[in-house]
Short mmCIF file of C-alpha atoms in Angstrom, two decimals:
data_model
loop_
_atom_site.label_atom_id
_atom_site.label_comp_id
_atom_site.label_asym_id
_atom_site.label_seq_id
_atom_site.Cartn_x
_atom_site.Cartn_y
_atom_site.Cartn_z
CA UNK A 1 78.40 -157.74 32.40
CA UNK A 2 77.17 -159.91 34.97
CA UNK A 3 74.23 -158.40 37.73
CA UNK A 4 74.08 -159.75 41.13
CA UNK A 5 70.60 -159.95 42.41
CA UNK A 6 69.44 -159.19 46.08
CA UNK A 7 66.61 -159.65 48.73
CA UNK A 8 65.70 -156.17 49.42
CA UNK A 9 64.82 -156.00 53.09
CA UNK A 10 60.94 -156.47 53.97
CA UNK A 11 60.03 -153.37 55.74
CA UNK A 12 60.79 -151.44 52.71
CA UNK A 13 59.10 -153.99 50.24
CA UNK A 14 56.35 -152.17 49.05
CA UNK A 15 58.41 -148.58 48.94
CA UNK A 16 58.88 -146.78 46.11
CA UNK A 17 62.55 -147.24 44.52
CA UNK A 18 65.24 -144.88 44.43
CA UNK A 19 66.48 -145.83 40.79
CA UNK A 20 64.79 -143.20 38.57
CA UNK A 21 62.14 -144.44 36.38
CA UNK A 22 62.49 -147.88 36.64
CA UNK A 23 59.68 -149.91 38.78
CA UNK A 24 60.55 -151.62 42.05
CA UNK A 25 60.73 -155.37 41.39
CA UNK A 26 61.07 -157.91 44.63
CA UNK A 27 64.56 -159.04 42.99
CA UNK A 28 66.16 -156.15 41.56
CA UNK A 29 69.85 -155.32 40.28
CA UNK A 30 71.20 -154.81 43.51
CA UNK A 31 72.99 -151.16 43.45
CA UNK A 32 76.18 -150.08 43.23
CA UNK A 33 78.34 -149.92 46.09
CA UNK A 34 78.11 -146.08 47.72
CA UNK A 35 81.16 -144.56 49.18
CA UNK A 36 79.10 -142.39 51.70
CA UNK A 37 78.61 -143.62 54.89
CA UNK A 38 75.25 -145.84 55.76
CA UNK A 39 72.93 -146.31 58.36
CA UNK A 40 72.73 -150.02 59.97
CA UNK A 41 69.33 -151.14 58.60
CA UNK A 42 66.63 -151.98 61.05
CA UNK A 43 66.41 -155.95 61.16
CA UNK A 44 63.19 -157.03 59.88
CA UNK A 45 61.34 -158.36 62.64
CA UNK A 46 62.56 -156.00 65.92
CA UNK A 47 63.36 -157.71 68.86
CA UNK A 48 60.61 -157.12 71.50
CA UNK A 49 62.06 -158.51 74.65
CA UNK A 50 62.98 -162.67 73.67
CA UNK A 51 63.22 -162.71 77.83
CA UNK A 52 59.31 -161.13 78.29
CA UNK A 53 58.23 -164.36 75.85
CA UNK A 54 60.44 -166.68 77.18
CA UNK A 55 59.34 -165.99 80.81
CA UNK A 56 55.54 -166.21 80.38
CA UNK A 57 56.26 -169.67 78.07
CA UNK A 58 58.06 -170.80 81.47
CA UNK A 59 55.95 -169.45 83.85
CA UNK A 60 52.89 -171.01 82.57
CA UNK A 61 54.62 -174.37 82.44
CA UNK A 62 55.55 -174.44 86.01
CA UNK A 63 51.42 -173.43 86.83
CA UNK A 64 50.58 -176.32 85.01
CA UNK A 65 52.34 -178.97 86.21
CA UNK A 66 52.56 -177.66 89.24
CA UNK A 67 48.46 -177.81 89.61
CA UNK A 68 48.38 -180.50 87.17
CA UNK A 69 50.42 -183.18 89.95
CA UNK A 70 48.99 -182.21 93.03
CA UNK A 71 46.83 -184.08 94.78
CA UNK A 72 43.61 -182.13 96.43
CA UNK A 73 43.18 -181.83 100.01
CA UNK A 74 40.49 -184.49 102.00
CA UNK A 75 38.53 -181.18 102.54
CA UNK A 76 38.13 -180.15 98.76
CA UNK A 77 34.28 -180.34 97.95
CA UNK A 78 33.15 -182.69 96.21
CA UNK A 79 31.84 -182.42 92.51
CA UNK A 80 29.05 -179.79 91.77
CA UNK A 81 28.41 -179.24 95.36
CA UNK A 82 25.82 -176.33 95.27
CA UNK A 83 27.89 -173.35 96.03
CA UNK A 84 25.51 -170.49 94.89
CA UNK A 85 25.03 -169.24 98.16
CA UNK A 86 28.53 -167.26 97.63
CA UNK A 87 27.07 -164.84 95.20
CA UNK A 88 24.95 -163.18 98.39
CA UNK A 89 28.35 -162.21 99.42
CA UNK A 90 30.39 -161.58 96.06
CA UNK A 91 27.84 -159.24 94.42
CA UNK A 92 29.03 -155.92 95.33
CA UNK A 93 32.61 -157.13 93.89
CA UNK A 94 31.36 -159.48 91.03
CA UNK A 95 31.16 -156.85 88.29
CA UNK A 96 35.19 -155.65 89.06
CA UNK A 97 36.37 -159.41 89.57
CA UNK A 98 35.21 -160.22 85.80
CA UNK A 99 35.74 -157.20 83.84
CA UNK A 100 39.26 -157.94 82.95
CA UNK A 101 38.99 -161.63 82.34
CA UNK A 102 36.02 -161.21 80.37
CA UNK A 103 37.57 -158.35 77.97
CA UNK A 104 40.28 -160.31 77.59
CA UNK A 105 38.61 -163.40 76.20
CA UNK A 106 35.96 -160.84 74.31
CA UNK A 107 33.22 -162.45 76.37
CA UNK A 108 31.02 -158.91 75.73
CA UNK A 109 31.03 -159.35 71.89
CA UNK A 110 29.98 -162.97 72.69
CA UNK A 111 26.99 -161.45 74.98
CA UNK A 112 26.35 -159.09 72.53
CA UNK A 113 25.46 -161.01 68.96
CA UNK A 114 24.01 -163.74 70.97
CA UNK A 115 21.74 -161.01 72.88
CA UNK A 116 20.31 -159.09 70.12
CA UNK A 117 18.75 -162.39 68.91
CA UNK A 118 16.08 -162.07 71.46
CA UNK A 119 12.10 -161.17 70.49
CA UNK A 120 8.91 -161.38 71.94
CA UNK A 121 8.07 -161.70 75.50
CA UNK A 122 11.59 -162.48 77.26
CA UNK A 123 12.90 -163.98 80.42
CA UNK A 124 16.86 -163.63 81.60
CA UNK A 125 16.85 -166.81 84.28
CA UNK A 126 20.02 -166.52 86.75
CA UNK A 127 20.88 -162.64 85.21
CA UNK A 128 23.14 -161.73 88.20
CA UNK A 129 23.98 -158.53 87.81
CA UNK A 130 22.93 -157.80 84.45
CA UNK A 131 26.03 -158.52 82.60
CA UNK A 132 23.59 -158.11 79.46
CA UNK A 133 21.53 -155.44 80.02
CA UNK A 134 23.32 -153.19 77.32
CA UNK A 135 22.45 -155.76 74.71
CA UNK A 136 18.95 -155.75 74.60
CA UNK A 137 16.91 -154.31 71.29
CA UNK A 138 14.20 -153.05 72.80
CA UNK A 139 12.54 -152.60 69.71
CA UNK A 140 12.26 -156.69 68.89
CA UNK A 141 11.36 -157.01 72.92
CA UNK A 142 7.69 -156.70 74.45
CA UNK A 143 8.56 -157.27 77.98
CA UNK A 144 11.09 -158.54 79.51
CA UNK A 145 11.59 -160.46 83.05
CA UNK A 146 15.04 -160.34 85.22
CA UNK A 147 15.32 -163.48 87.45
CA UNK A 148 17.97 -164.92 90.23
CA UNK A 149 18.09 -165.99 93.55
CA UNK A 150 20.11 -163.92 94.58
CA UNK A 151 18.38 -160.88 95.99
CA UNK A 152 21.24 -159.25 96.17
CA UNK A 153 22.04 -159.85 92.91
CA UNK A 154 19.13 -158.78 91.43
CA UNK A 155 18.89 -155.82 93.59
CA UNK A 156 22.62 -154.26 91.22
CA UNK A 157 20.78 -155.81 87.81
CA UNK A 158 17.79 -153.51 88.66
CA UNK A 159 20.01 -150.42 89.20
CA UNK A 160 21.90 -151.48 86.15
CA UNK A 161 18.72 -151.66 84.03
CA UNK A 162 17.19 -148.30 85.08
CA UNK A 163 20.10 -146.49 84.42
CA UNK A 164 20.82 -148.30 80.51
CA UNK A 165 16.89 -148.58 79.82
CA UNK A 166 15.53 -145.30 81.76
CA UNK A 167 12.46 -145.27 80.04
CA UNK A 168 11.55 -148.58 79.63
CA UNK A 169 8.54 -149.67 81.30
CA UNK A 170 7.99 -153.60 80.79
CA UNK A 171 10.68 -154.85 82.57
CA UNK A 172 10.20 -157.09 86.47
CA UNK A 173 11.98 -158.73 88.32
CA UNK A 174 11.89 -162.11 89.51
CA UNK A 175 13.69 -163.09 92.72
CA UNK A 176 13.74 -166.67 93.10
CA UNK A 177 15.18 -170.38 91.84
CA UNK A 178 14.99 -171.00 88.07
CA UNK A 179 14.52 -174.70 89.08
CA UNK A 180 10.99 -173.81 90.51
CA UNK A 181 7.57 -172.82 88.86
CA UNK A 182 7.93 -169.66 86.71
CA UNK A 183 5.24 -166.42 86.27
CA UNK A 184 4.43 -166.05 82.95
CA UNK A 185 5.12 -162.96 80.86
CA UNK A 186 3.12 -160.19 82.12
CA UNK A 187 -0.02 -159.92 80.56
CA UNK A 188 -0.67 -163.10 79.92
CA UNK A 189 -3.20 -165.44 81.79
CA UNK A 190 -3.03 -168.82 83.10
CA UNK A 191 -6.70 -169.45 81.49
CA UNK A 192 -5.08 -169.39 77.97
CA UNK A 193 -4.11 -172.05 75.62
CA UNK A 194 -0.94 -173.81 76.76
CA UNK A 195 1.48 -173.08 74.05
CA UNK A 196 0.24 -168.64 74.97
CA UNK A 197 1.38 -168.47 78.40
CA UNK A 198 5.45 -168.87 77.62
CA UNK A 199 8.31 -166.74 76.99
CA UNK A 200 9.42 -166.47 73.44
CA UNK A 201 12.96 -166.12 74.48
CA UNK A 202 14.59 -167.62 77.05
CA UNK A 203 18.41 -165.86 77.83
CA UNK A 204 20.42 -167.66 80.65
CA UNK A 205 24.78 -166.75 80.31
CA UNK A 206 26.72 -168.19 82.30
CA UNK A 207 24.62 -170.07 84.78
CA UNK A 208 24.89 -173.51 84.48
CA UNK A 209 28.20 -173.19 86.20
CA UNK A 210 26.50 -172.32 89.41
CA UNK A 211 23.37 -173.99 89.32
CA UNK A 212 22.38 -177.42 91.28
CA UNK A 213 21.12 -179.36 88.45
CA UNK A 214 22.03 -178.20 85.04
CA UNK A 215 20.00 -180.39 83.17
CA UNK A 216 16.84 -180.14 84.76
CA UNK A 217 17.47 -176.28 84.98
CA UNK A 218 17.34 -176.21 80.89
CA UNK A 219 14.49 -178.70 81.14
CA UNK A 220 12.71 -176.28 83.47
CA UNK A 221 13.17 -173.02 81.47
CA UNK A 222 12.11 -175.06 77.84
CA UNK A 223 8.68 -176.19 79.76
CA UNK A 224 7.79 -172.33 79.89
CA UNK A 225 8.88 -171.47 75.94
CA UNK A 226 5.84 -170.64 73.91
CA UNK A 227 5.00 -172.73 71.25
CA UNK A 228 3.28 -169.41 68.94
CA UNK A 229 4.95 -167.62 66.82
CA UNK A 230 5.06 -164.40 67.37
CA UNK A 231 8.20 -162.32 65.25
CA UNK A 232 9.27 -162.67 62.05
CA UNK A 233 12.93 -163.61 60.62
CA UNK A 234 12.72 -159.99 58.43
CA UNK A 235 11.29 -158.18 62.16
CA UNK A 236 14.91 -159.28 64.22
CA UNK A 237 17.26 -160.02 61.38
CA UNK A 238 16.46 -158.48 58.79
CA UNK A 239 15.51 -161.68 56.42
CA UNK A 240 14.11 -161.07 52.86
CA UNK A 241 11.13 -163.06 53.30
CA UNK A 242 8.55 -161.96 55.91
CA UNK A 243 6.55 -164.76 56.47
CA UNK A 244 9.57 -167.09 57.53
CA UNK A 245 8.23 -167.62 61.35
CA UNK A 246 10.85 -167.50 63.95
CA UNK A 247 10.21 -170.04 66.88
CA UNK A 248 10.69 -169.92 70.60
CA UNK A 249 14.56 -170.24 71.57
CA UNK A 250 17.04 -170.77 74.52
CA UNK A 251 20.07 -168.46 74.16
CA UNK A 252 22.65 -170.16 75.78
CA UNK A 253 26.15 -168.78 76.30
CA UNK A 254 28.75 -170.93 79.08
CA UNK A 255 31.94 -172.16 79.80
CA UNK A 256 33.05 -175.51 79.97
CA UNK A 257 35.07 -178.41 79.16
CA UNK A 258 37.29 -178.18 76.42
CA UNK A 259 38.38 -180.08 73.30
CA UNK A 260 41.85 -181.29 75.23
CA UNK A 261 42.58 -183.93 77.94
CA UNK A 262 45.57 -181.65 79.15
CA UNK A 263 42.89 -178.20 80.10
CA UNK A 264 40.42 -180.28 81.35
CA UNK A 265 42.75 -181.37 84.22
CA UNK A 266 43.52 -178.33 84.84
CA UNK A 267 39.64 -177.39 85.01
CA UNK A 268 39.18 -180.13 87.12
CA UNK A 269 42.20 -179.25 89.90
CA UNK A 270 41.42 -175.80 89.94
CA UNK A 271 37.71 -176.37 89.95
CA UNK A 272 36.79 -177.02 93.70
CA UNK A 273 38.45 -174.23 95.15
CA UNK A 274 37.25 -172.06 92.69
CA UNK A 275 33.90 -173.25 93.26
CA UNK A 276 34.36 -172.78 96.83
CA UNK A 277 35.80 -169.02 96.22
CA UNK A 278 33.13 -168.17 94.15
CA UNK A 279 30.03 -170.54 94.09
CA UNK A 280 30.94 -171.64 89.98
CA UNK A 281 31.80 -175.20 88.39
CA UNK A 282 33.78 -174.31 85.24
CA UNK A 283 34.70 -177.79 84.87
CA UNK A 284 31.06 -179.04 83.52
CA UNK A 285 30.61 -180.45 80.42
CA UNK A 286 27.80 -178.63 78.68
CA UNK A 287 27.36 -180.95 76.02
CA UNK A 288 26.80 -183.47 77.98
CA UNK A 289 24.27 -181.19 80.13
CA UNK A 290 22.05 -180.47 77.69
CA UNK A 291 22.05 -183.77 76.19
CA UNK A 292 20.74 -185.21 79.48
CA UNK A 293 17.77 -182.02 79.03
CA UNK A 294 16.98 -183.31 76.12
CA UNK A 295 16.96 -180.04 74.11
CA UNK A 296 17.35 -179.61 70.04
CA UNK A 297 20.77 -177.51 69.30
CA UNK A 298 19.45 -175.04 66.54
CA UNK A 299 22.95 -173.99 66.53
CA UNK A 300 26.35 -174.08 68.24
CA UNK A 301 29.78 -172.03 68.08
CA UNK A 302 32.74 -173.00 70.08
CA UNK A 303 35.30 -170.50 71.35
CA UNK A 304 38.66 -170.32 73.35
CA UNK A 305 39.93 -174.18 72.62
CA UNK A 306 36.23 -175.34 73.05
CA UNK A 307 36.05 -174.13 76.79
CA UNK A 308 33.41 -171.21 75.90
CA UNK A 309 29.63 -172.24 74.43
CA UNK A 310 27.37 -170.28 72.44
CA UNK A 311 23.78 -171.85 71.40
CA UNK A 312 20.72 -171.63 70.31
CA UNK A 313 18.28 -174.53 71.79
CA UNK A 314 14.53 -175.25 70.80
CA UNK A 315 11.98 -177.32 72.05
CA UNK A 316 11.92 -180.92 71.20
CA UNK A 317 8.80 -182.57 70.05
CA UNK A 318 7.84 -184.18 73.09
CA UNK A 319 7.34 -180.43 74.50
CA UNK A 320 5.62 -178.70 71.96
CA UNK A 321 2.22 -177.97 72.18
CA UNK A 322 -0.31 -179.63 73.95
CA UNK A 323 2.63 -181.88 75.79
CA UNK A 324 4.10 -178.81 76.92
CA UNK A 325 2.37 -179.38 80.36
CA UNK A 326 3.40 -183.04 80.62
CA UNK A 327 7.33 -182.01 79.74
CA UNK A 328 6.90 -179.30 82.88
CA UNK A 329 4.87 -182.34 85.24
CA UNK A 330 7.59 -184.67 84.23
CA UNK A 331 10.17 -182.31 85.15
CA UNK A 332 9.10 -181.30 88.13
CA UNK A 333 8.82 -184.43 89.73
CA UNK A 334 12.11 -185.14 88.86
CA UNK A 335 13.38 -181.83 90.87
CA UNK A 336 10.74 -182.54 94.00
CA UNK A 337 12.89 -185.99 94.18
CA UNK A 338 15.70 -184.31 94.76
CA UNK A 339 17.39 -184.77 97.99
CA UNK A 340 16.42 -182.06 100.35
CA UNK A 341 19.91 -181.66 101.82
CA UNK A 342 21.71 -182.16 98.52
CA UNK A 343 23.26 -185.25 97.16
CA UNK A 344 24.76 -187.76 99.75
CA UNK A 345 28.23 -187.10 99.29
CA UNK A 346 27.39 -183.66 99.72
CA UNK A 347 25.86 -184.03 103.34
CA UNK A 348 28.31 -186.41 104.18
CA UNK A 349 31.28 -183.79 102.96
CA UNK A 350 29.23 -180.91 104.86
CA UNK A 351 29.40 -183.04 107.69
CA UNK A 352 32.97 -183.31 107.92
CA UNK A 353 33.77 -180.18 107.55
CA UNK A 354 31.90 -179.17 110.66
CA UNK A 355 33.50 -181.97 112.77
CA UNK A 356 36.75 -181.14 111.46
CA UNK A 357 36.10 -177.30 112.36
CA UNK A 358 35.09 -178.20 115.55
CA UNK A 359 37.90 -180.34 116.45
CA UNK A 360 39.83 -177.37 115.07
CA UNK A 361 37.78 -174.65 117.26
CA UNK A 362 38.23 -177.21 120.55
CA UNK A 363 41.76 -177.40 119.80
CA UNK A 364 42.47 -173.32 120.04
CA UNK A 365 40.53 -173.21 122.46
CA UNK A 366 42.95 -175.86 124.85
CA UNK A 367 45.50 -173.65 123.02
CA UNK A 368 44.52 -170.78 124.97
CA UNK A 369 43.91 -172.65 128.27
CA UNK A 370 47.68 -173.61 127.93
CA UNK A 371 48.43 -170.32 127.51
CA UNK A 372 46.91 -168.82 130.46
CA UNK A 373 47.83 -172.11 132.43
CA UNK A 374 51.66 -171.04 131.94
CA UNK A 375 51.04 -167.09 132.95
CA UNK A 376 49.62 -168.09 135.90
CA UNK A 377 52.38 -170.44 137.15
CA UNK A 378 54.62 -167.48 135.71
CA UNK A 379 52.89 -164.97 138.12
CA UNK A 380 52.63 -167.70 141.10
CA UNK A 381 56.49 -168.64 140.58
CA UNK A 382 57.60 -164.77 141.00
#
């Protein structure tokens, strides 16, 4: 007699069969026909709202090309204008404006691995509030130095601190720019060898964003890396051998440009009023940044089509050792060049805004003469 053969349905795929003593095969004899009544089987992939999917596909289109074809206002600031003055007023709100986003995107597990790479005598440049606080192993750290500019800033990263690290006594903090000269650890003294007065980690997350010159910001923080070994591989990470030495590092972790043409325009029309909302270029392209600092990439991980940056950078060779001081004179002059007022498009941009604002104040202000002009002929006319 001839046997028909049938898909069984997925869901019950790796279910036990109901046909005594026989194993359940993917294409079995399908069964007899049953004169009892059935229940409708549950399709195989449930529907979860096609019009929820649908929707979002839509509604993400239309954000797109809407911000992808318009055209930004004459009063949009130009490129990396130095907006960092915003994060004096953001800071009470900074923490809740990020938490979701960052979740999301599983920025903490990002903060986290890169985090617990850090040894020796460390310094956090641009911390903020101390996003990455909870990371630290205190046990691979000696001291450890919080900086910003941001007083206000640093003043929620210190509260933050105390209450994760109670007990932990070599911390400061540093309130100041990154771009200028840096303290070294604590403890050590400026009469020292060169390559004994720097930090053996250097942590900066998501800063470059926000900061005037990226480049000579990395340049800056490398010039104060020691050159000594101080930890082990087997001391941090657990490596068999003990006497691998593990070098000075950067720990970088940003958010940039991205692999595709279509994002980065949308990074780059969003960008200035974002900056302008809250002080951070997310359009920069970080490769390209620390190219121009002339850093060595130890290593590199890309995240979130390419927009998100994790690194490890070392020293190059011009900065190591007994050049370390000419790499931090060299770099130095190059930020006491800088334009005191910020780049010329900048003043000129700063400029206009405060001619068009106070066209726009004279303006209300003939507004309200009008305005009073016409109540008084009311009043005289009654």
């Amino acid at each position: 007699m001839d046997r028909k053969y049938s898909l069984p349905h997925t869901s019950r795929f790796f279910e036990p069969t109901a046909r005594r003593g026989r194993p359940y095969l993917p294409f079995a004899p399908a069964a007899k026909a049953s004169t009892k009544a059935t229940t409708k089987a549950e399709p195989a992939f449930p529907r979860r709202h096609p019009w929820l999917t649908g929707g979002t596909v839509l509604y993400a289109a239309f954000v797109y090309f809407s911000i992808w074809r318009r055209t930004p206002p004459e009063d949009v600031a130009p490129q990396d204008f130095d907006f960092s003055f915003r994060y004096n007023a953001t800071a009470g709100t900074f923490d809740q404006d990020v938490d979701s986003i960052e979740w999301f995107y599983g920025i903490p597990k990002l903060r986290k691995k890169l985090i617990q790479k850090a040894h020796g005598n460390v310094l956090e440049a641009a911390v903020g509030t101390g996003r990455n606080s909870e990371f630290y192993n205190l046990n691979h750290i000696s001291t450890i130095s919080l900086q910003d500019q941001s007083k206000e800033m640093i003043d929620i990263a210190k509260a933050k601190w105390w209450e994760t690290h109670p007990e932990y006594e070599h911390c400061r903090f540093i309130t100041g720019s990154a771009l200028g000269a840096l303290p070294p650890p604590p403890g050590e003294s400026r009469e020292g060898r060169p390559e004994d007065e720097g930090y053996d980690t250097i942590v900066a997350t998501m800063s470059l964003c926000s900061t005037l010159e990226p480049s000579l910001f990395l340049r800056n923080l490398a010039g104060h890396l020691s050159y000594r070994n101080v930890a082990t591989q087997a001391s941090v990470t657990g490596a068999p051998d003990p006497r691998e030495p593990l070098p000075a590092r950067i720990l970088l972790l940003e958010h940039g440009r991205s692999y595709f043409s279509w994002i980065n325009r949308l990074l780059d029309n969003l960008a200035p009023a974002h900056a302008m909302q809250h002080g951070c270029w997310r359009n920069r392209d970080i490769g390209q940044i620390i190219e121009d600092s002339g850093l060595e990439i130890i290593s590199s991980q890309r995240k979130h089509l390419g927009t998100t940056w994790s690194l490890e950078l070392g020293l190059p060779a011009e900065a190591k050792g007994e050049k370390r001081q000419q790499w931090l004179e060299d770099t130095r002059q190059k930020i006491a060049v800088l334009p005191a007022g910020g780049k010329q498009e900048h003043v000129q941009w700063i400029e206009r805004i405060k001619e068009r604002g106070e066209a726009d104040r004279r303006s209300e202000e003939l507004a309200v003469w009008r305005t009073e002009q016409r109540e008084k002929m009311k009043k005289r006319d009654q």
